[in-house]
Amino acid sequence: MSKRNPKDRAIISTINELGWDLLTQFCSDTTPKSTLVSALSTFSALTMLAGAAAYSEQREMCAKLGAGGLRDLQSTYPKMRRILESDRVFHSANGLVAETHVRVSPQYQDYLKKLRVDAKLYFENLAGSVAEINEWISRTTKRRIPTLLTADDLRGVPVALINALIFAAPWAEPFCPRDTVRSAPFYPTTKNRVERDCHSGYDSERFTAVRLPYRCTPPSEWSMIAYLPNKHTSMQKMLQFLRTQPFPPFAQHRVGRFCLPRFDLQAQHELTSTLQALGYPVDGSFPGLAMGGENRVGNVIQGLSVECNEEGTVAAAATVVLIERGGPPSYIPELIFDRPFVFAIVADELDLAICTGVFAGY
């Protein structure tokens, strides 16, 4: 996978844009509140879902995910995971959780295999097995997301598609705990903060950005980029601007004092209506999973946790697509030629009609 490859670049751009779009939906200028989203975890869960969709929704979903088709997802997604997991600072896992009566089509099984789906868990009843499902998510996220789902979330749900991921790394240049200020002004709230005197910075008319690298094993590189809006720039305008921009270039700067709050944040979202508003076809049917009738996405739930302190950062996310029974199988229309009709005998290779006619019954 390469940033220079157009197909790979399209998917990377889609994930980044989805992150800004989701954050914009959950962040308000009128009542500023800390929140988190994970576009990568959302993308991973939707990538699993795409392979089970009906053909029309499948094409639409692939296009929204920045891919030309399922083959592009099958090719790019595993390569992206291998690059992200080349260092021990990052780990992710995908799982199919289903009740024992669910039948997965051979095509969908093959699709999941090529995506490197790590776990297939089967239970008599998902609602009654919520503890085991939460345990898988908790173990994958190193206990950062211990109880994402409730039994009520899983009631009437025969299938769940799950992505979970964890990132944990120290700073390349750790902050000194002695420099931590226990009480410092932060608007609109007060937080602890940490200080250092050198950073990689970027200034623009709208914001000042800083890049804080993590300690990794080359060639792996990870960093936190923090954007401080200028006082006249609202958070909504800031997020909308960032959606259209690549990550900025950075240069080394020395400052008299650099202060960054330490924080420990948790968030949980129901993403279904938000994804629909963004144009993702999560309200279609998914025949790749046979559950004794039509099926549909009942909910998309995401849980997140990020802790940032003097030593480094731990970030975890889990996204669950819950697929419900949607009622009896839909009506399949009949087509009966019981009145006069037109016909043509065509050489398909050339789209050439060698004979055309009308049949009127006599």
C-alpha positions as a printed NumPy array, in Angstrom:
array([[  0.   ,   0.   ,   0.   ],
       [  1.306,   3.43 ,  -0.909],
       [  0.129,   7.027,  -0.611],
       [  1.229,   7.415,  -4.234],
       [ -1.083,   4.66 ,  -5.487],
       [ -4.338,   6.347,  -6.653],
       [ -6.592,   3.521,  -5.396],
       [ -4.869,   3.414,  -2.02 ],
       [ -4.877,   7.205,  -1.783],
       [ -8.623,   7.322,  -2.47 ],
       [ -9.338,   4.987,   0.449],
       [ -6.97 ,   6.837,   2.795],
       [ -8.631,  10.153,   1.874],
       [-12.076,   8.634,   2.418],
       [-11.154,   7.499,   5.935],
       [ -9.701,  10.895,   6.854],
       [-12.729,  12.763,   5.467],
       [-15.109,  10.413,   7.286],
       [-13.315,  11.215,  10.543],
       [-13.771,  14.964,  10.112],
       [-17.394,  14.462,   8.977],
       [-18.268,  12.377,  12.037],
       [-16.524,  14.795,  14.384],
       [-18.413,  17.707,  12.82 ],
       [-21.704,  15.904,  13.489],
       [-20.945,  15.398,  17.179],
       [-19.241,  18.731,  17.926],
       [-21.227,  21.927,  18.51 ],
       [-20.086,  25.546,  18.733],
       [-22.917,  26.477,  21.092],
       [-22.132,  23.86 ,  23.75 ],
       [-18.478,  22.8  ,  23.329],
       [-17.953,  19.295,  24.68 ],
       [-15.094,  16.842,  24.369],
       [-15.812,  13.923,  22.071],
       [-14.066,  11.224,  20.045],
       [-14.648,   9.296,  16.824],
       [-12.713,   6.627,  14.949],
       [-13.105,   6.749,  11.193],
       [-10.796,   3.746,  10.783],
       [-12.928,   1.564,  13.055],
       [-16.092,   2.76 ,  11.291],
       [-14.529,   2.114,   7.882],
       [-13.44 ,  -1.38 ,   8.951],
       [-16.934,  -2.343,  10.112],
       [-18.554,  -0.939,   6.95 ],
       [-15.992,  -2.771,   4.816],
       [-17.131,  -6.035,   6.404],
       [-20.763,  -5.055,   5.839],
       [-20.238,  -4.203,   2.153],
       [-19.615,  -7.814,   1.168],
       [-23.002,  -8.943,   2.515],
       [-25.011,  -6.232,   0.748],
       [-27.311,  -6.644,  -2.233],
       [-25.605,  -5.737,  -5.499],
       [-26.978,  -2.194,  -5.845],
       [-26.168,  -1.25 ,  -2.229],
       [-22.825,  -3.037,  -2.58 ],
       [-21.759,  -0.785,  -5.442],
       [-22.984,   2.296,  -3.593],
       [-21.213,   1.296,  -0.38 ],
       [-17.933,   0.606,  -2.183],
       [-18.112,   4.027,  -3.844],
       [-18.693,   5.723,  -0.462],
       [-15.714,   3.804,   0.944],
       [-13.506,   5.166,  -1.839],
       [-13.259,   1.839,  -3.669],
       [-14.177,   0.781,  -7.178],
       [-15.571,  -2.516,  -5.909],
       [-15.159,  -5.329,  -3.4  ],
       [-11.868,  -6.395,  -4.987],
       [-10.348,  -3.002,  -4.208],
       [-11.395,  -3.362,  -0.568],
       [-10.084,  -6.947,  -0.433],
       [ -6.753,  -5.759,  -1.82 ],
       [ -6.23 ,  -2.477,   0.018],
       [ -7.682,  -3.143,   3.468],
       [ -5.406,  -6.086,   4.448],
       [ -2.344,  -4.184,   3.178],
       [ -3.333,  -1.177,   5.271],
       [ -3.677,  -3.368,   8.353],
       [ -0.261,  -4.938,   7.78 ],
       [  1.382,  -1.51 ,   7.592],
       [ -0.421,  -0.219,  10.69 ],
       [  0.432,  -3.376,  12.642],
       [  4.082,  -3.511,  11.541],
       [  5.006,  -1.985,  14.902],
       [  3.636,  -3.218,  18.213],
       [  2.046,   0.135,  19.032],
       [ -1.122,  -0.732,  17.06 ],
       [ -3.378,  -3.767,  16.891],
       [ -6.824,  -4.326,  15.386],
       [ -9.221,  -7.233,  15.003],
       [-12.427,  -7.914,  13.106],
       [-15.1  , -10.363,  14.144],
       [-18.322, -11.91 ,  12.879],
       [-20.646, -12.784,  15.753],
       [-23.793, -14.716,  14.86 ],
       [-26.479, -16.984,  16.198],
       [-26.058, -20.62 ,  15.251],
       [-28.992, -20.69 ,  12.809],
       [-27.497, -17.95 ,  10.598],
       [-26.118, -19.176,   7.288],
       [-23.295, -17.216,   5.706],
       [-23.143, -17.463,   1.915],
       [-19.952, -19.034,   0.472],
       [-19.2  , -15.789,  -1.389],
       [-19.413, -13.764,   1.819],
       [-17.289, -16.295,   3.703],
       [-14.615, -15.946,   1.023],
       [-14.866, -12.152,   1.203],
       [-14.363, -12.137,   4.974],
       [-11.42 , -14.527,   4.666],
       [ -9.657, -12.189,   2.233],
       [-10.31 ,  -9.269,   4.603],
       [ -8.533, -11.212,   7.379],
       [-11.517, -11.417,   9.7  ],
       [ -9.912, -12.675,  12.892],
       [-12.813, -14.257,  14.777],
       [-16.083, -16.004,  13.999],
       [-18.097, -16.502,  17.151],
       [-21.4  , -18.399,  17.217],
       [-23.94 , -18.421,  20.056],
       [-27.455, -19.771,  20.521],
       [-28.622, -16.27 ,  21.436],
       [-26.599, -13.05 ,  21.172],
       [-28.527, -11.154,  23.853],
       [-27.854, -13.974,  26.294],
       [-24.161, -13.975,  25.35 ],
       [-23.511, -10.245,  25.756],
       [-20.852, -10.872,  28.425],
       [-18.794, -13.09 ,  26.101],
       [-19.092, -10.592,  23.227],
       [-18.07 ,  -7.674,  25.445],
       [-15.167,  -9.756,  26.729],
       [-13.833, -10.192,  23.171],
       [-14.014,  -6.422,  22.606],
       [-12.474,  -5.697,  26.009],
       [ -9.612,  -8.14 ,  25.481],
       [ -8.854,  -6.729,  22.029],
       [ -8.813,  -3.141,  23.349],
       [ -6.712,  -4.09 ,  26.396],
       [ -9.645,  -3.409,  28.753],
       [-10.098,   0.178,  27.558],
       [-13.646,  -0.59 ,  26.302],
       [-14.976,  -3.172,  28.776],
       [-18.781,  -3.06 ,  28.305],
       [-19.776,  -1.55 ,  24.974],
       [-22.981,  -3.554,  24.431],
       [-26.032,  -4.331,  26.541],
       [-28.431,  -7.253,  26.277],
       [-31.075,  -4.817,  24.998],
       [-28.745,  -3.769,  22.154],
       [-28.557,  -7.411,  21.04 ],
       [-32.2  ,  -8.38 ,  21.49 ],
       [-33.589,  -9.512,  18.13 ],
       [-30.119,  -9.256,  16.57 ],
       [-28.839, -12.505,  14.99 ],
       [-25.612, -11.008,  13.551],
       [-23.047,  -8.434,  14.669],
       [-19.985,  -7.302,  12.724],
       [-17.3  ,  -5.943,  15.039],
       [-14.062,  -4.023,  14.635],
       [-11.866,  -3.244,  17.627],
       [ -8.517,  -1.469,  17.689],
       [ -5.918,  -0.274,  20.183],
       [ -2.983,   2.148,  19.944],
       [ -0.496,   2.602,  22.784],
       [  2.838,   4.403,  22.491],
       [  5.147,   6.636,  24.539],
       [  6.243,  10.062,  23.341],
       [  9.521,  10.185,  21.45 ],
       [ 10.46 ,  12.948,  23.91 ],
       [  8.521,  12.374,  27.13 ],
       [  7.207,  15.289,  29.14 ],
       [  8.76 ,  15.738,  32.562],
       [  6.199,  15.03 ,  35.314],
       [  7.854,  17.721,  37.468],
       [  6.683,  20.316,  34.932],
       [  3.031,  19.334,  35.207],
       [  0.883,  22.237,  36.394],
       [ -1.895,  20.898,  38.599],
       [ -4.237,  23.843,  38.101],
       [ -4.137,  25.97 ,  34.963],
       [ -6.687,  28.013,  33.006],
       [ -8.441,  26.218,  30.176],
       [-11.517,  27.588,  28.517],
       [-14.318,  26.681,  29.028],
       [-13.033,  24.208,  31.666],
       [ -9.918,  23.676,  33.773],
       [ -7.522,  20.809,  33.088],
       [ -4.106,  19.739,  34.197],
       [ -1.419,  20.5  ,  31.637],
       [  2.119,  19.482,  30.772],
       [  4.943,  21.67 ,  29.476],
       [  7.929,  21.488,  27.138],
       [  9.955,  24.09 ,  25.259],
       [ 10.358,  22.64 ,  21.756],
       [  7.947,  21.282,  19.15 ],
       [  7.334,  20.822,  15.443],
       [  4.832,  23.531,  14.566],
       [  2.755,  24.925,  11.731],
       [  1.015,  28.312,  11.65 ],
       [ -1.844,  29.392,   9.388],
       [ -4.486,  32.107,   9.375],
       [ -7.021,  29.771,  11.   ],
       [ -4.955,  27.747,  13.455],
       [ -1.603,  26.755,  14.884],
       [ -0.725,  23.063,  14.739],
       [  1.886,  21.017,  16.556],
       [  3.203,  17.558,  15.735],
       [  4.193,  15.361,  18.678],
       [  5.939,  12.152,  17.533],
       [  5.69 ,   8.831,  19.345],
       [  8.572,   6.433,  19.928],
       [  8.285,   3.701,  17.294],
       [ 10.432,   1.142,  15.521],
       [ 11.498,   2.449,  12.07 ],
       [ 10.164,   2.552,   9.416],
       [  6.938,   2.885,  11.421],
       [  6.058,   6.497,  12.281],
       [  3.203,   7.755,  14.449],
       [  2.41 ,  11.179,  15.87 ],
       [ -0.316,  13.265,  17.451],
       [ -1.186,  16.445,  15.57 ],
       [ -2.916,  19.018,  17.781],
       [ -4.697,  21.966,  16.15 ],
       [ -5.307,  25.145,  18.17 ],
       [ -7.903,  27.354,  16.41 ],
       [ -7.263,  31.069,  16.343],
       [ -9.642,  32.992,  18.593],
       [-11.827,  34.137,  15.678],
       [-12.174,  30.6  ,  14.226],
       [-15.141,  28.529,  15.435],
       [-14.726,  24.8  ,  15.977],
       [-17.235,  23.983,  13.209],
       [-15.404,  26.178,  10.69 ],
       [-12.133,  24.637,  11.825],
       [-13.374,  21.07 ,  11.269],
       [-14.911,  21.903,   7.895],
       [-11.616,  23.456,   6.799],
       [ -9.532,  20.505,   8.006],
       [-11.734,  18.114,   6.016],
       [-10.512,  19.672,   2.778],
       [ -6.827,  19.86 ,   3.695],
       [ -3.96 ,  17.355,   3.805],
       [ -2.01 ,  17.079,   7.024],
       [  0.254,  20.147,   7.128],
       [  4.049,  20.199,   6.765],
       [  5.943,  20.909,   9.963],
       [  9.14 ,  22.732,  10.858],
       [ 11.066,  22.711,  14.132],
       [ 10.342,  25.72 ,  16.359],
       [ 11.463,  26.744,  19.821],
       [  8.92 ,  28.392,  22.085],
       [  9.157,  29.877,  25.549],
       [  6.531,  27.511,  26.877],
       [  4.405,  24.774,  25.338],
       [  1.4  ,  23.537,  27.317],
       [ -0.858,  20.635,  26.431],
       [ -3.653,  19.416,  28.736],
       [ -3.518,  15.815,  29.74 ],
       [ -6.844,  14.074,  29.367],
       [ -8.708,  10.807,  29.709],
       [-11.789,  10.757,  27.462],
       [-14.514,   8.218,  26.793],
       [-17.314,   8.466,  24.244],
       [-20.067,   6.335,  22.785],
       [-22.153,   7.036,  19.691],
       [-25.021,   5.522,  17.751],
       [-23.895,   6.13 ,  14.176],
       [-26.749,   4.788,  12.045],
       [-28.607,   8.03 ,  11.332],
       [-25.343,   9.951,  11.037],
       [-23.984,   7.539,   8.432],
       [-27.259,   7.702,   6.526],
       [-27.08 ,  11.51 ,   6.541],
       [-23.549,  11.248,   5.13 ],
       [-24.814,   9.056,   2.278],
       [-23.72 ,   5.59 ,   3.456],
       [-26.33 ,   2.976,   2.382],
       [-26.674,   1.231,   5.735],
       [-30.452,   0.942,   5.308],
       [-30.284,  -1.668,   2.526],
       [-30.642,  -5.454,   2.613],
       [-27.819,  -7.92 ,   3.167],
       [-28.501, -11.29 ,   1.505],
       [-24.967, -12.518,   2.225],
       [-26.359, -13.388,   5.668],
       [-29.34 , -15.759,   5.557],
       [-31.447, -15.333,   8.7  ],
       [-34.855, -16.59 ,   7.601],
       [-36.2  , -13.38 ,   6.096],
       [-35.117,  -9.914,   5.088],
       [-32.443,  -8.332,   7.238],
       [-31.313,  -4.782,   7.839],
       [-28.906,  -2.767,   9.954],
       [-30.595,  -2.024,  13.257],
       [-27.829,   0.098,  14.737],
       [-24.153,   0.985,  14.469],
       [-22.592,   1.543,  17.892],
       [-19.113,   2.924,  18.51 ],
       [-17.239,   3.179,  21.803],
       [-13.954,   5.038,  22.265],
       [-11.326,   5.802,  24.887],
       [ -8.236,   8.031,  24.699],
       [ -5.821,   8.765,  27.539],
       [ -3.025,  11.275,  26.979],
       [ -0.506,  12.122,  29.711],
       [  3.169,  12.93 ,  30.294],
       [  4.281,   9.464,  29.17 ],
       [  2.315,   8.97 ,  25.962],
       [ -1.09 ,   8.006,  24.608],
       [ -3.431,   5.029,  24.718],
       [ -6.359,   5.106,  22.277],
       [ -8.983,   2.419,  21.714],
       [-12.115,   2.128,  19.6  ],
       [-14.718,  -0.495,  18.812],
       [-17.514,  -0.354,  16.238],
       [-20.382,  -2.836,  16.081],
       [-22.847,  -3.174,  13.201],
       [-26.002,  -4.856,  14.516],
       [-28.045,  -6.627,  11.836],
       [-31.691,  -7.341,  12.622],
       [-34.389,  -9.46 ,  11.065],
       [-36.521,  -7.163,   8.97 ],
       [-39.629,  -9.346,   8.595],
       [-40.644, -12.018,   6.073],
       [-38.927, -12.279,   2.695],
       [-39.859,  -9.466,   0.354],
       [-42.343, -10.092,  -2.462],
       [-40.677, -11.301,  -5.663],
       [-42.711, -10.006,  -8.613],
       [-43.85 , -12.302, -11.401],
       [-43.313, -11.521, -15.074],
       [-45.9  , -13.181, -17.32 ],
       [-46.097, -12.316, -21.011],
       [-49.907, -12.542, -21.292],
       [-50.48 ,  -9.727, -23.782],
       [-48.891,  -8.653, -27.073],
       [-45.159,  -8.016, -26.794],
       [-42.131,  -7.014, -28.841],
       [-39.072,  -9.205, -29.225],
       [-35.67 ,  -9.065, -30.868],
       [-33.068, -11.737, -31.58 ],
       [-29.713, -10.134, -30.844],
       [-26.049, -10.941, -31.367],
       [-24.956,  -9.767, -27.921],
       [-21.287,  -9.415, -28.82 ],
       [-22.187,  -6.723, -31.372],
       [-25.532,  -5.539, -29.918],
       [-26.937,  -6.34 , -33.381],
       [-30.587,  -7.362, -33.849],
       [-30.879,  -9.927, -36.635],
       [-34.649, -10.213, -36.337],
       [-37.343,  -8.17 , -34.555],
       [-41.044,  -8.86 , -34.197],
       [-44.335,  -8.454, -32.396],
       [-46.242, -11.394, -30.947],
       [-49.988, -10.757, -30.642],
       [-51.223, -14.28 , -29.923],
       [-52.015, -15.296, -33.477]])
